[in-house]
Short mmCIF file of C-alpha atoms in Angstrom, two decimals:
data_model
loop_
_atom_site.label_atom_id
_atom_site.label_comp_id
_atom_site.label_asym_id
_atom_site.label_seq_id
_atom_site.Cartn_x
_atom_site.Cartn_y
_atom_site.Cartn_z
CA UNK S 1 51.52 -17.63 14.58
CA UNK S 2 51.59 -14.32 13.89
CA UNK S 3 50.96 -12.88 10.35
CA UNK S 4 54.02 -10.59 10.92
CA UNK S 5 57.19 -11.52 13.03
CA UNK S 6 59.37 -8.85 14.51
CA UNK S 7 62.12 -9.26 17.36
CA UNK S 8 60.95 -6.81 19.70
CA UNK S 9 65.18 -6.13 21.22
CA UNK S 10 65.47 -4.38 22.82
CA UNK S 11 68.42 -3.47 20.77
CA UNK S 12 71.40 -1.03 22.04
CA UNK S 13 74.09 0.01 19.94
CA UNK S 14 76.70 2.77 20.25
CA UNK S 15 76.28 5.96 18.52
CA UNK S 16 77.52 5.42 14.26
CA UNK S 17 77.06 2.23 14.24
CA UNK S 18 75.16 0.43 11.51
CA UNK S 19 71.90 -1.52 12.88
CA UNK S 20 69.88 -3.60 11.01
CA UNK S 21 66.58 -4.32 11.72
CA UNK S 22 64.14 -7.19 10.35
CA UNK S 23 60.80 -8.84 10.01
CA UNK S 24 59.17 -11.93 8.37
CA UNK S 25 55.63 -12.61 7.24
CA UNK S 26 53.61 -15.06 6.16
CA UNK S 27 51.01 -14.20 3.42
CA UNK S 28 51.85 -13.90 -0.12
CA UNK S 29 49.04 -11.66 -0.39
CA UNK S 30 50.41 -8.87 1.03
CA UNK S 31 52.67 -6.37 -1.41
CA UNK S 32 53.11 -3.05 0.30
CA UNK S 33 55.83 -2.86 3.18
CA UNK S 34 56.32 0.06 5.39
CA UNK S 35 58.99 0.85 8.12
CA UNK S 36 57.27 3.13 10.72
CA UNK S 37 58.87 4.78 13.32
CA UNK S 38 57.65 5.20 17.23
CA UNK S 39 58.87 7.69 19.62
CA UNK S 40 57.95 6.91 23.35
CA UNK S 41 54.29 8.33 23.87
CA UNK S 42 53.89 9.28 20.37
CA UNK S 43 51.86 7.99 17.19
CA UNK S 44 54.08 5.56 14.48
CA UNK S 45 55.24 7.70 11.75
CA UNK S 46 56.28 6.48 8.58
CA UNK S 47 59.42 6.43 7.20
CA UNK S 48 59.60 4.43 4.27
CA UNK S 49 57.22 2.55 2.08
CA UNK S 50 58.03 0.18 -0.72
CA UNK S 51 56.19 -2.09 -3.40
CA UNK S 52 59.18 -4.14 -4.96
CA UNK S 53 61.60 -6.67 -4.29
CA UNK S 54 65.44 -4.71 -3.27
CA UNK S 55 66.58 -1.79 -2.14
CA UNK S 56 65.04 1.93 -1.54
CA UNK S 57 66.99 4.04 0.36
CA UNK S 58 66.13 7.57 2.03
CA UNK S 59 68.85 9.19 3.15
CA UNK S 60 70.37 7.04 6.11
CA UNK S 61 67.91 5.03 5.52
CA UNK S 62 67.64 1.86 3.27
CA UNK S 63 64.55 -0.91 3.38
CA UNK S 64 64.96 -4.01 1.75
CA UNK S 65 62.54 -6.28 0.71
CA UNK S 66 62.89 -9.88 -0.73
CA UNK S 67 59.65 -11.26 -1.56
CA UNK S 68 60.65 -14.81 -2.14
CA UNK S 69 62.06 -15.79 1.25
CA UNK S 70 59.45 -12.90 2.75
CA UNK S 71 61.94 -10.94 4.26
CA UNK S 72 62.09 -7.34 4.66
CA UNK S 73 64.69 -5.27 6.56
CA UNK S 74 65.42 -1.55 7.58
CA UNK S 75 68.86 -0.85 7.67
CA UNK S 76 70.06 2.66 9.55
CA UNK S 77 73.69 4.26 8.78
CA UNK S 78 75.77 6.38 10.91
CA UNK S 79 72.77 5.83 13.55
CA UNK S 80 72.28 8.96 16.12
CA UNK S 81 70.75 9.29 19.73
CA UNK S 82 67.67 10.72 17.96
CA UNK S 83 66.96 7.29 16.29
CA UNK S 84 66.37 5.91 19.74
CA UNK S 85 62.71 4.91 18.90
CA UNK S 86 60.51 1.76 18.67
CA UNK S 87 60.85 0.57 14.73
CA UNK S 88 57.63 -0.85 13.17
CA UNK S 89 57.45 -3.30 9.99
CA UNK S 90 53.82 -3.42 8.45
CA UNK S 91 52.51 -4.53 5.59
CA UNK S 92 49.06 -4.14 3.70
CA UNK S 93 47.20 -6.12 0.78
CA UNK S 94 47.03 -4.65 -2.37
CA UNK S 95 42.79 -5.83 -2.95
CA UNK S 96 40.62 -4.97 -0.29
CA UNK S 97 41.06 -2.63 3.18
CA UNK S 98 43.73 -0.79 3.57
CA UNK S 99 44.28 -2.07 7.45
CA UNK S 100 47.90 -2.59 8.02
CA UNK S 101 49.40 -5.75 9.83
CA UNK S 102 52.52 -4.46 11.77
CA UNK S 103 54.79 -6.62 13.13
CA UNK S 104 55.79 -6.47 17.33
CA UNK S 105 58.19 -3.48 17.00
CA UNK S 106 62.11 -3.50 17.63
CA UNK S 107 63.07 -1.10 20.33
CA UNK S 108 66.52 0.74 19.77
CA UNK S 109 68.72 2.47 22.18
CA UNK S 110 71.09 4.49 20.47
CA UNK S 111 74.17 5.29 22.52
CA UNK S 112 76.38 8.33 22.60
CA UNK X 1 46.59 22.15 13.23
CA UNK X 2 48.10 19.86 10.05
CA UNK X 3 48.05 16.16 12.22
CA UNK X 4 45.82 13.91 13.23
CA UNK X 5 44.35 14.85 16.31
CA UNK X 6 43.22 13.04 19.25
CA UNK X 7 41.47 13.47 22.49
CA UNK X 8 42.00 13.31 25.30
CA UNK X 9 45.22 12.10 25.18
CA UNK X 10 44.70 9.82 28.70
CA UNK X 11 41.64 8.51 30.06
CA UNK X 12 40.97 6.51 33.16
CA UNK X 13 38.27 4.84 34.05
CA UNK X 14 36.46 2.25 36.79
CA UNK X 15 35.60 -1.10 35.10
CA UNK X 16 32.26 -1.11 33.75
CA UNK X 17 32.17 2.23 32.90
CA UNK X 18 31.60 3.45 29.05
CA UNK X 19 34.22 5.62 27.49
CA UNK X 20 34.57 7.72 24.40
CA UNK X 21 37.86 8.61 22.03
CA UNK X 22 37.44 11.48 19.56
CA UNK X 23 39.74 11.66 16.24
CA UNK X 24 39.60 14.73 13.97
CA UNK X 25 41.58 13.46 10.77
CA UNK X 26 43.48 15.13 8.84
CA UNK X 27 41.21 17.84 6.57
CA UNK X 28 39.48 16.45 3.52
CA UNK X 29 41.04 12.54 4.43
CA UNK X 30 38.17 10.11 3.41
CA UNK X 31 39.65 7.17 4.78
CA UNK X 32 40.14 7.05 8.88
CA UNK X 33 41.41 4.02 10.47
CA UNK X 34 41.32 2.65 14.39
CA UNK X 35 43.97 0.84 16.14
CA UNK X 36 44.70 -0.47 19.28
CA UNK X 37 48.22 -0.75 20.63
CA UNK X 38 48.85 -3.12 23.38
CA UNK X 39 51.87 -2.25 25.34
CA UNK X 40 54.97 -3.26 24.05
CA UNK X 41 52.79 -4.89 20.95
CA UNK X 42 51.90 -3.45 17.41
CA UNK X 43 49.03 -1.65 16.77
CA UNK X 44 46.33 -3.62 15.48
CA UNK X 45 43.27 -2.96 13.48
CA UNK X 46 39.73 -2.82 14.99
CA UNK X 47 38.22 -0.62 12.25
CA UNK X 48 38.03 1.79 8.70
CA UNK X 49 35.43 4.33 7.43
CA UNK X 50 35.34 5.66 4.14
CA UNK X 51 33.95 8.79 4.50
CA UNK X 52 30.50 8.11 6.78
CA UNK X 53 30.45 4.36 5.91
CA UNK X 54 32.10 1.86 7.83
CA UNK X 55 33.27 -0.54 5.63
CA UNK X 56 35.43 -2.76 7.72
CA UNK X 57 34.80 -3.77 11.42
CA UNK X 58 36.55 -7.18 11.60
CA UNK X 59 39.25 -6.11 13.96
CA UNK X 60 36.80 -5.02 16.96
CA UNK X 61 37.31 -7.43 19.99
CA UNK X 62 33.42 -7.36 21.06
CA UNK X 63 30.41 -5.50 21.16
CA UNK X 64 31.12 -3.44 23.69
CA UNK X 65 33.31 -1.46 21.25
CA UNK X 66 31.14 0.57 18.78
CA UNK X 67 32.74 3.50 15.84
CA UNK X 68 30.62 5.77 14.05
CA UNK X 69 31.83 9.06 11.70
CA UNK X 70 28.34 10.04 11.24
CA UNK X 71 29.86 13.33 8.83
CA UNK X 72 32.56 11.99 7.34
CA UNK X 73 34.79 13.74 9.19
CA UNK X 74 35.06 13.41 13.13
CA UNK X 75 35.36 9.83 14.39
CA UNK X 76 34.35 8.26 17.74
CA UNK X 77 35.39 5.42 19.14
CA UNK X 78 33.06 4.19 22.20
CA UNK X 79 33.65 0.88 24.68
CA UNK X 80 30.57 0.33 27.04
CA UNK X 81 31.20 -1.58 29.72
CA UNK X 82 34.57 -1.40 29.92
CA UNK X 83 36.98 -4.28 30.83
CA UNK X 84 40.82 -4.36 32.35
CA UNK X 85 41.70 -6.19 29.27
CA UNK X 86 40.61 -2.88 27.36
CA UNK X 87 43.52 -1.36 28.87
CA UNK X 88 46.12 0.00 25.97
CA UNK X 89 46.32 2.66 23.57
CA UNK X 90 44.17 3.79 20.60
CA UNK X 91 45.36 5.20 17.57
CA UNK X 92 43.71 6.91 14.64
CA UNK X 93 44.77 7.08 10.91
CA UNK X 94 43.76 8.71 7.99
CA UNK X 95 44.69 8.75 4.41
CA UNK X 96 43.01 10.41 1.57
CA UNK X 97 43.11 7.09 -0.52
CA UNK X 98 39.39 5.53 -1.06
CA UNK X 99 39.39 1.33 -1.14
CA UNK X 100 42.19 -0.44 -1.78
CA UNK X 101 45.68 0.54 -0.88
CA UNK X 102 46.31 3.28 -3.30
CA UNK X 103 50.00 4.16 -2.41
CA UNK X 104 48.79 6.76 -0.24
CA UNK X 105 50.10 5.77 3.76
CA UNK X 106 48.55 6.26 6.40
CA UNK X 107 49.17 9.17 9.21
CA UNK X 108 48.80 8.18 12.58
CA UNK X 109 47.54 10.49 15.86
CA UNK X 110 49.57 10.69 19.12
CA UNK X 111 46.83 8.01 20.26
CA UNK X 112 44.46 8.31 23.97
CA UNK X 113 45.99 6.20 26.53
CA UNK X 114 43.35 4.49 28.33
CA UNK X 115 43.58 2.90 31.41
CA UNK X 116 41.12 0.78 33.33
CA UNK X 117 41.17 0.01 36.72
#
């Protein structure tokens, strides 16, 4: 089993919808969370990092973390053709290396 | 340029044959990080340097793959003897956080595609 769980989709939605998108892991040990975000051919780049159990949001952007079921979640509003990108979850331990565990990746279609 | 930068950006090569992946980090970054991305998988860790030392090399698959940043700066990551399985695509981070997480994320490169036939 994988330290990270992601459904890789692929997930297609039309254009303003809300999509949610979600991942599970397994440690208790790990306390950071990060939403990174994957055009085709291109390095992840991050969009959101959090610490704490709830909600941070970033424009149309909110992450969502609940610690005690080990859920976290990226949630996109009003979602455009230019979110049309593979979504990564990862997570890192607070003591030790800083290597990140990312989950599969979700990919999302965005249709106009 | 501001990014992380990597080269080339795709590389094939004959099984058997050695290879080498630069990264130049992002200026004055003491921590750089490896990855290799599978397709349609998440990257996963082979390896971290912080500055010249490499501190963490749990992640690489076998021997064959060797990293050095002998200045602190420029990384290389070399496979000798390359395999089919090696096929994927390797990314490079850096951060200027030293140790432990720091709140400081990481920046990834576009990544070198490497294929292996």
């Amino acid at each position: 089993q994988k330290e990270v769980e992601q459904d890789p989709g692929p997930l297609s939605v039309p254009e303003g919808a809300i999509v949610s998108l979600n991942c599970t892991y397994s440690n208790s040990a790990f306390q950071y969370f990060m939403w990174y975000r994957q055009y085709s051919r291109k390095g992840p780049e991050l969009l959101m990092y959090t610490y704490s159990s709830g909600n941070k949001e970033d424009g149309r952007f909110t992450a969502q973390v609940d610690k005690s079921s080990k859920y976290i979640s990226l949630f996109i509003r009003d979602s455009q053709p230019s979110d049309s990108a593979t979504y990564l979850c990862a997570t890192v331990r607070i003591q030790g290396a800083q290597k990140l565990v990312f989950g599969q990746g979700t990919r999302l279609t965005i249709n106009p | 340029g501001a990014g992380v930068s990597q080269s080339p950006r795709y590389k094939v090569a004959k099984r058997g044959q050695d290879v080498a992946l630069r990264c130049d980090p992002i200026s004055g970054h003491v921590s750089l990080f490896w990855y290799q991305q599978a397709l349609g998988q998440g990257p996963e860790f082979l390896t971290y340097f912080q500055n010249e030392a490499q501190l963490d090399k749990s992640g690489l698959p076998s021997d064959r793959f060797f990293a050095e940043r002998p200045e602190g700066s420029v990384s290389t990551l070399k496979i000798q003897r390359t395999q089919q399985e090696d096929s994927a695509v390797y990314l490079c981070a850096s951060n200027g956080a030293r140790g432990q997480w720091g709140n400081q994320p990481q920046h990834f490169g576009d990544g070198t595609r490497l294929s292996i036939l």
